[in-house]
Tab-separated table of C-alpha atoms and ligand atoms in Angstrom:
chain	number	residue	atom	x	y	z
A	1	MET	CA	132.696	145.576	-37.890
A	2	LYS	CA	132.273	146.794	-33.920
A	3	ASP	CA	131.741	143.741	-31.550
A	4	ALA	CA	128.780	145.571	-29.706
A	5	HIS	CA	126.878	145.424	-33.110
A	6	ARG	CA	127.488	141.442	-33.511
A	7	LEU	CA	123.953	140.107	-33.779
A	8	PRO	CA	123.196	137.712	-31.237
A	9	THR	CA	121.692	134.586	-32.627
A	10	TRP	CA	119.113	132.116	-30.799
A	11	GLU	CA	119.575	128.626	-32.237
A	12	GLY	CA	116.669	126.273	-32.429
A	13	PRO	CA	113.907	128.478	-30.333
A	14	LYS	CA	111.289	125.897	-28.831
A	15	PRO	CA	107.633	126.503	-28.731
A	16	ASP	CA	107.511	126.917	-24.798
A	17	GLU	CA	110.420	129.347	-24.654
A	18	VAL	CA	109.027	132.118	-27.046
A	19	GLY	CA	106.244	133.779	-25.127
A	20	GLU	CA	102.758	133.203	-25.507
A	21	THR	CA	102.521	136.252	-27.395
A	22	VAL	CA	104.224	138.288	-30.397
A	23	GLU	CA	104.717	141.228	-27.641
A	24	ASP	CA	106.407	138.324	-25.234
A	25	PHE	CA	108.554	137.168	-27.737
A	26	LEU	CA	110.042	140.685	-28.918
A	27	GLN	CA	110.657	141.196	-25.129
A	28	LYS	CA	112.643	138.326	-24.955
A	29	LEU	CA	114.684	139.560	-27.726
A	30	GLY	CA	115.325	142.909	-26.623
A	31	ARG	CA	117.348	143.930	-30.121
A	32	PRO	CA	117.870	142.792	-33.507
A	33	SER	CA	118.644	139.207	-33.202
A	34	LEU	CA	119.022	135.859	-35.801
A	35	LEU	CA	116.825	132.581	-35.179
A	36	TRP	CA	118.292	129.384	-36.292
A	37	PHE	CA	116.417	126.363	-37.315
A	38	PRO	CA	117.814	123.335	-38.109
A	39	GLY	CA	116.627	121.616	-41.248
A	40	LYS	CA	115.559	118.020	-42.286
A	41	ASP	CA	118.165	118.728	-44.711
A	42	SER	CA	120.855	120.410	-43.065
A	43	SER	CA	122.894	120.786	-46.106
A	44	ARG	CA	121.146	123.814	-47.108
A	45	THR	CA	119.933	127.073	-45.743
A	46	ARG	CA	117.272	129.506	-46.789
A	47	ALA	CA	117.247	133.060	-45.175
A	48	PHE	CA	114.493	135.138	-43.881
A	49	SER	CA	114.132	138.728	-42.650
A	50	THR	CA	111.290	140.993	-41.321
A	51	LEU	CA	110.590	143.913	-39.321
A	52	LEU	CA	113.013	146.041	-40.813
A	53	HIS	CA	110.119	148.461	-40.305
A	54	GLY	CA	108.957	148.613	-36.720
A	55	ASN	CA	105.626	149.499	-37.663
A	56	GLU	CA	105.189	146.098	-39.907
A	57	SER	CA	104.339	143.273	-37.904
A	58	SER	CA	102.947	140.437	-39.997
A	59	GLY	CA	106.271	138.529	-40.513
A	60	VAL	CA	107.230	138.518	-36.907
A	61	ARG	CA	103.699	137.537	-35.989
A	62	ALA	CA	104.168	134.767	-38.471
A	63	LEU	CA	107.322	133.574	-37.562
A	64	HIS	CA	106.100	133.234	-33.804
A	65	ARG	CA	102.966	131.400	-34.590
A	66	TRP	CA	105.045	128.894	-36.670
A	67	ILE	CA	107.566	128.463	-33.864
A	68	LYS	CA	104.609	127.901	-31.579
A	69	GLU	CA	102.971	125.433	-33.709
A	70	GLY	CA	106.220	123.192	-33.534
A	71	HIS	CA	107.549	122.763	-36.799
A	72	GLU	CA	110.544	121.395	-38.504
A	73	PRO	CA	111.466	123.528	-41.339
A	74	ALA	CA	112.764	121.259	-44.828
A	75	VAL	CA	116.293	123.231	-44.866
A	76	ASN	CA	117.673	124.923	-42.364
A	77	LEU	CA	116.158	128.384	-41.518
A	78	LEU	CA	118.409	131.481	-40.746
A	79	CYS	CA	116.117	134.580	-39.755
A	80	PHE	CA	116.386	138.362	-39.021
A	81	ILE	CA	113.852	140.206	-36.720
A	82	GLY	CA	114.953	143.971	-37.105
A	83	VAL	CA	114.467	146.763	-35.413
A	84	VAL	CA	113.013	145.021	-32.136
A	85	HIS	CA	113.893	147.678	-29.728
A	86	ALA	CA	111.911	150.367	-31.826
A	87	ILE	CA	108.642	148.460	-31.001
A	88	LEU	CA	108.857	147.581	-27.177
A	89	THR	CA	107.442	151.330	-26.425
A	90	GLU	CA	103.673	151.216	-26.279
A	91	PRO	CA	101.869	151.027	-27.765
A	92	PHE	CA	103.506	148.216	-29.889
A	93	PHE	CA	104.405	148.579	-33.576
A	94	SER	CA	103.770	151.994	-34.004
A	95	THR	CA	107.421	153.211	-34.617
A	96	ARG	CA	108.739	152.583	-38.273
A	97	SER	CA	112.664	153.197	-37.139
A	98	VAL	CA	114.465	153.527	-33.727
A	99	PRO	CA	114.634	156.921	-32.523
A	100	GLY	CA	118.092	158.311	-34.095
A	101	TRP	CA	118.416	155.776	-36.725
A	102	ARG	CA	118.007	156.009	-40.173
A	103	ASP	CA	115.407	153.833	-41.997
A	104	LEU	CA	116.962	150.630	-41.187
A	105	ASN	CA	115.900	149.181	-45.383
A	106	ARG	CA	118.123	152.418	-46.580
A	107	CYS	CA	120.955	151.167	-44.986
A	108	PHE	CA	122.428	148.236	-46.943
A	109	ARG	CA	125.024	149.707	-48.701
A	110	PRO	CA	128.429	151.149	-48.018
A	111	PRO	CA	129.525	153.002	-46.024
A	112	PHE	CA	127.996	151.110	-43.194
A	113	GLU	CA	128.190	154.104	-40.637
A	114	GLY	CA	126.273	154.708	-37.284
A	115	PRO	CA	124.494	151.768	-35.029
A	116	ASP	CA	122.143	151.293	-38.100
A	117	GLY	CA	124.691	150.911	-40.809
A	118	ALA	CA	126.600	148.457	-38.407
A	119	ILE	CA	123.382	146.243	-37.969
A	120	ALA	CA	123.181	146.284	-41.701
A	121	GLU	CA	126.727	144.937	-42.271
A	122	SER	CA	126.472	142.494	-39.613
A	123	LEU	CA	123.485	141.084	-41.139
A	124	LEU	CA	124.913	140.677	-44.753
A	125	LEU	CA	128.075	139.100	-43.098
A	126	GLU	CA	125.828	136.539	-41.115
A	127	PHE	CA	123.746	135.510	-44.338
A	128	ARG	CA	126.703	135.255	-46.548
A	129	SER	CA	128.350	133.200	-43.928
A	130	VAL	CA	125.594	130.620	-44.708
A	131	LYS	CA	125.310	130.785	-48.563
A	132	PRO	CA	121.355	130.670	-48.678
A	133	GLU	CA	119.339	129.305	-51.471
A	134	ALA	CA	117.186	132.293	-51.414
A	135	LEU	CA	116.068	135.236	-48.909
A	136	ILE	CA	112.731	136.473	-48.433
A	137	ASP	CA	112.181	139.914	-46.558
A	138	VAL	CA	108.634	140.361	-45.349
A	139	HIS	CA	106.926	143.925	-44.847
A	140	ASN	CA	103.912	145.699	-44.844
A	141	THR	CA	102.207	148.578	-46.684
A	142	SER	CA	101.358	151.577	-44.807
A	143	GLY	CA	98.177	152.082	-46.974
A	144	ARG	CA	95.546	149.081	-47.945
A	145	SER	CA	97.129	146.766	-50.555
A	146	PRO	CA	96.840	143.582	-51.869
A	147	ALA	CA	99.847	141.725	-51.321
A	148	TYR	CA	102.628	141.531	-53.765
A	149	GLY	CA	106.554	140.864	-53.878
A	150	VAL	CA	109.213	143.238	-55.062
A	151	THR	CA	112.770	142.305	-56.712
A	152	THR	CA	115.554	144.108	-58.555
A	153	ARG	CA	116.033	140.868	-60.431
A	154	GLY	CA	113.073	139.388	-62.430
A	155	GLY	CA	113.335	135.573	-62.791
A	156	ARG	CA	111.861	132.123	-62.187
A	157	GLN	CA	112.760	131.919	-58.733
A	158	GLN	CA	111.680	135.620	-57.697
A	159	GLU	CA	108.386	134.515	-59.141
A	160	PHE	CA	108.330	131.274	-57.112
A	161	LEU	CA	109.351	133.101	-53.950
A	162	THR	CA	106.684	135.726	-54.688
A	163	SER	CA	103.773	133.079	-55.384
A	164	LEU	CA	104.376	131.735	-51.751
A	165	PHE	CA	102.597	134.728	-50.718
A	166	SER	CA	100.799	136.651	-53.759
A	167	ASP	CA	100.250	136.644	-57.720
A	168	HIS	CA	101.944	140.342	-58.174
A	169	LEU	CA	105.689	140.720	-58.833
A	170	VAL	CA	107.216	144.263	-59.224
A	171	VAL	CA	110.594	144.361	-60.556
A	172	THR	CA	112.432	147.613	-60.277
A	173	ASP	CA	116.247	148.693	-60.321
A	174	LEU	CA	115.658	151.457	-58.077
A	175	GLN	CA	118.495	151.666	-55.806
A	176	LEU	CA	117.590	152.691	-52.401
A	177	GLY	CA	119.796	150.721	-49.889
A	178	ALA	CA	117.456	148.152	-49.467
A	179	LEU	CA	118.221	144.660	-48.057
A	180	MET	CA	117.154	143.194	-51.536
A	181	GLU	CA	119.592	145.232	-53.557
A	182	ALA	CA	122.740	143.771	-51.358
A	183	THR	CA	122.330	140.247	-51.979
A	184	GLU	CA	120.640	140.062	-55.451
A	185	HIS	CA	123.779	138.931	-56.934
A	186	ASP	CA	124.168	136.332	-54.443
A	187	TRP	CA	121.094	134.253	-53.944
A	188	PRO	CA	117.318	135.060	-55.378
A	189	THR	CA	115.787	137.891	-53.163
A	190	VAL	CA	112.396	139.270	-52.510
A	191	THR	CA	110.828	141.625	-50.550
A	192	ILE	CA	107.209	140.742	-49.736
A	193	GLU	CA	104.629	143.313	-48.980
A	194	CYS	CA	101.954	141.310	-47.392
A	195	GLY	CA	99.186	144.057	-47.292
A	196	GLY	CA	98.497	146.334	-44.838
A	197	ALA	CA	100.300	146.708	-41.677
A	198	ASN	CA	97.183	146.389	-39.364
A	199	ASN	CA	95.127	143.771	-41.175
A	200	HIS	CA	94.593	140.319	-40.049
A	201	LEU	CA	94.234	139.243	-43.536
A	202	SER	CA	97.929	140.288	-43.878
A	203	HIS	CA	99.134	138.698	-40.946
A	204	GLU	CA	97.427	135.554	-42.161
A	205	VAL	CA	99.211	135.968	-45.804
A	206	ALA	CA	102.708	136.384	-44.185
A	207	TYR	CA	101.956	132.822	-42.277
A	208	GLN	CA	101.022	130.742	-44.860
A	209	GLY	CA	103.749	132.325	-47.194
A	210	PHE	CA	106.343	131.570	-44.468
A	211	ALA	CA	105.001	128.421	-43.817
A	212	ARG	CA	105.509	127.219	-47.662
A	213	TYR	CA	108.592	128.662	-47.559
A	214	ALA	CA	109.762	126.707	-44.696
A	215	SER	CA	108.252	123.270	-45.784
A	216	ALA	CA	109.080	123.365	-49.587
A	217	GLU	CA	111.585	120.817	-50.634
A	218	SER	CA	112.622	122.605	-53.418
A	219	LEU	CA	112.468	126.390	-54.694
A	220	GLN	CA	112.486	125.361	-58.136
A	221	HIS	CA	109.076	125.135	-59.451
A	222	ALA	CA	107.638	126.621	-62.588
A	223	THR	CA	105.021	129.457	-61.041
A	224	PRO	CA	102.425	129.942	-63.527
A	225	GLY	CA	99.689	132.775	-62.841
A	226	VAL	CA	102.458	135.499	-61.339
A	227	THR	CA	101.992	138.734	-62.843
A	228	VAL	CA	105.020	140.450	-63.737
A	229	VAL	CA	105.197	144.419	-63.485
A	230	HIS	CA	108.530	145.910	-64.508
A	231	HIS	CA	110.001	149.253	-63.707
A	232	PRO	CA	107.379	151.476	-62.162
A	233	LEU	CA	108.467	155.149	-61.518
A	234	ARG	CA	108.448	156.164	-58.018
A	235	VAL	CA	106.428	159.283	-57.390
A	236	GLU	CA	108.022	161.816	-54.691
A	237	ILE	CA	107.190	165.064	-53.350
A	238	ARG	CA	109.905	168.015	-53.950
A	239	PRO	CA	111.604	169.103	-51.014
A	240	GLY	CA	110.235	172.037	-49.293
A	241	SER	CA	106.459	171.050	-50.453
A	242	THR	CA	103.475	170.332	-48.501
A	243	ILE	CA	101.318	167.340	-48.990
A	244	VAL	CA	97.919	167.051	-46.812
A	245	TYR	CA	95.354	164.225	-47.521
A	246	GLY	CA	91.472	165.491	-47.998
A	247	THR	CA	88.417	164.906	-50.116
A	248	GLU	CA	89.499	168.386	-52.221
A	249	ARG	CA	91.387	170.872	-53.048
A	250	ARG	CA	93.137	172.726	-50.240
A	251	ALA	CA	94.408	176.341	-50.216
A	252	GLY	CA	97.661	176.819	-49.009
A	253	THR	CA	98.905	173.425	-50.146
A	254	ASP	CA	100.916	172.278	-52.718
A	255	LEU	CA	99.526	168.735	-52.831
A	256	CYS	CA	96.868	167.166	-51.680
A	257	LEU	CA	96.019	163.411	-52.260
A	258	PRO	CA	92.607	161.597	-51.695
A	259	LEU	CA	92.235	160.082	-48.091
A	260	ASP	CA	91.464	156.913	-49.467
A	261	VAL	CA	94.219	156.947	-52.363
A	262	ASP	CA	95.545	153.736	-51.394
A	263	LEU	CA	92.043	152.151	-52.910
A	264	PHE	CA	94.090	153.038	-56.016
A	265	ASN	CA	96.466	150.230	-55.225
A	266	PHE	CA	97.004	147.624	-58.196
A	267	GLY	CA	94.363	149.259	-60.168
A	268	ILE	CA	94.419	150.965	-63.843
A	269	LEU	CA	93.813	154.365	-63.869
A	270	THR	CA	92.786	156.792	-66.766
A	271	PHE	CA	92.870	160.286	-67.834
A	272	GLN	CA	89.415	160.536	-66.137
A	273	ASP	CA	90.395	159.465	-62.806
A	274	SER	CA	91.570	162.313	-60.415
A	275	LEU	CA	94.488	161.536	-58.101
A	276	GLY	CA	94.613	164.549	-56.301
A	277	TRP	CA	94.923	168.307	-56.336
A	278	VAL	CA	97.901	170.969	-56.906
A	279	GLY	CA	98.882	174.396	-55.493
A	280	PRO	CA	100.336	177.103	-57.535
A	281	LYS	CA	103.431	175.181	-58.326
A	282	GLY	CA	101.795	172.707	-60.578
A	283	LEU	CA	103.396	169.405	-61.506
A	284	ASP	CA	106.686	170.916	-59.962
A	285	VAL	CA	105.612	169.801	-56.547
A	286	LEU	CA	106.236	165.979	-57.966
A	287	TYR	CA	109.618	164.259	-58.828
A	288	THR	CA	108.668	161.069	-60.670
A	289	LYS	CA	111.939	159.423	-60.802
A	290	ASP	CA	113.138	156.743	-63.219
A	291	ALA	CA	116.078	154.324	-62.416
A	292	GLN	CA	118.557	156.954	-63.640
A	293	GLY	CA	117.065	159.694	-61.636
A	294	CYS	CA	115.490	161.374	-64.073
A	295	ASP	CA	112.083	163.372	-63.650
A	296	ARG	CA	109.550	161.955	-65.944
A	297	SER	CA	106.852	164.221	-64.214
A	298	ARG	CA	105.453	165.814	-67.238
A	299	GLU	CA	105.204	162.478	-69.339
A	300	ILE	CA	103.266	160.743	-66.889
A	301	PHE	CA	101.116	163.401	-65.353
A	302	SER	CA	98.835	166.400	-66.415
A	303	ILE	CA	96.914	169.000	-64.742
A	304	HIS	CA	93.349	169.844	-65.520
A	305	GLU	CA	91.357	172.789	-63.352
A	306	GLN	CA	94.253	172.152	-60.728
A	307	THR	CA	93.473	168.339	-60.582
A	308	LEU	CA	96.352	165.502	-60.978
A	309	ARG	CA	95.561	163.458	-63.809
A	310	LEU	CA	97.603	160.605	-65.640
A	311	VAL	CA	98.464	161.396	-69.131
A	312	LYS	CA	98.038	157.571	-70.166
A	313	PRO	CA	96.304	154.689	-68.654
A	314	SER	CA	98.067	153.540	-65.750
A	315	ARG	CA	98.580	151.045	-62.805
A	316	ILE	CA	99.167	152.980	-59.552
A	317	MET	CA	100.938	150.870	-56.595
A	318	MET	CA	102.155	151.126	-53.190
A	319	ALA	CA	100.461	154.349	-52.470
A	320	THR	CA	100.388	155.535	-48.598
A	321	THR	CA	97.959	157.477	-46.903
A	322	ARG	CA	100.428	158.083	-44.261
A	323	GLN	CA	101.712	161.867	-44.150
A	324	ASP	CA	104.858	161.448	-42.815
A	325	ILE	CA	105.827	158.705	-45.216
A	326	ALA	CA	104.250	160.275	-48.021
A	327	GLN	CA	106.545	163.570	-47.204
A	328	SER	CA	110.004	161.503	-46.399
A	329	ASP	CA	109.745	158.859	-48.374
A	330	CYS	CA	107.696	157.904	-51.600
A	331	LEU	CA	103.761	159.088	-52.631
A	332	PHE	CA	103.410	156.184	-54.510
A	333	TYR	CA	104.595	154.187	-57.718
A	334	VAL	CA	103.223	154.619	-61.203
A	335	LEU	CA	103.586	152.741	-64.723
A	336	PRO	CA	102.062	153.224	-67.902
A	337	VAL	CA	100.299	150.397	-69.118
A	338	GLN	CA	100.356	150.900	-72.774
B	1	ZN	ZN1	108.400	148.270	-44.846
């Protein structure tokens, strides 16, 4: 690990030191940073991470508000704030990644190359050195969505961590290089998607959840009422195919999804529902990936007069309406419910 990528750590930031606004706070940090808060019980530590994506502000807003309110956590907290320097050019919180970097939440596996890989490696070393009893990584969805948790290892503790923010937990074994995959074997880890990026309700969900995480005496409670969804399939567009969003089939494009496809999120759709429209490539435009990397598109989808339909009733999750994210990352996740 190169020293240039060591993460600066701010020990015990005080309410009057972190700026009036979250933008002031991030300008003071200036780069990816750690914050350390000593707890009432200093023998235990919890880890928290946010802003791995620069356009997802709810987590850092929650942390800033919590610091301004002058709380003391139940146990030590080690908090990471990610691509700070990506958001410092106005408009704030408009850029997902630092220009020239990869998506930071795809960098948490070897080889840890480049400046983004070095940050990821440093963070893992810092977290491992304090042996936290849990890690929560807070994100926002790019489309409208209820809040939900994502984990690679389902279990009682992951359900409890999710319940601090939401009542839905998605268990997925897809390996993307995300932070949670790197730490799941060491301590319970969940990613929280606390709703759409530009929604004040999402900021409130993140704040309430973070405040509960910081003040909880124990993370061992039973949590009835969390709905757990196992292993949804990740639907991507095949390279070289084009996607647009609209209200009807568009000539010359391979796939058109509804402008409000994010309204499907966490709902169950049937064969009756139109998911969008395909061009001459038909289902070959989609890659519906299971954990083994196999394409399950023909089991999941059918085409009826160029309309994309489901074969069986299925839950749609994590649908984005951002064309750039759809093209480069993922359209949505799908899981048959029978
Ligand atoms: Zn994110």
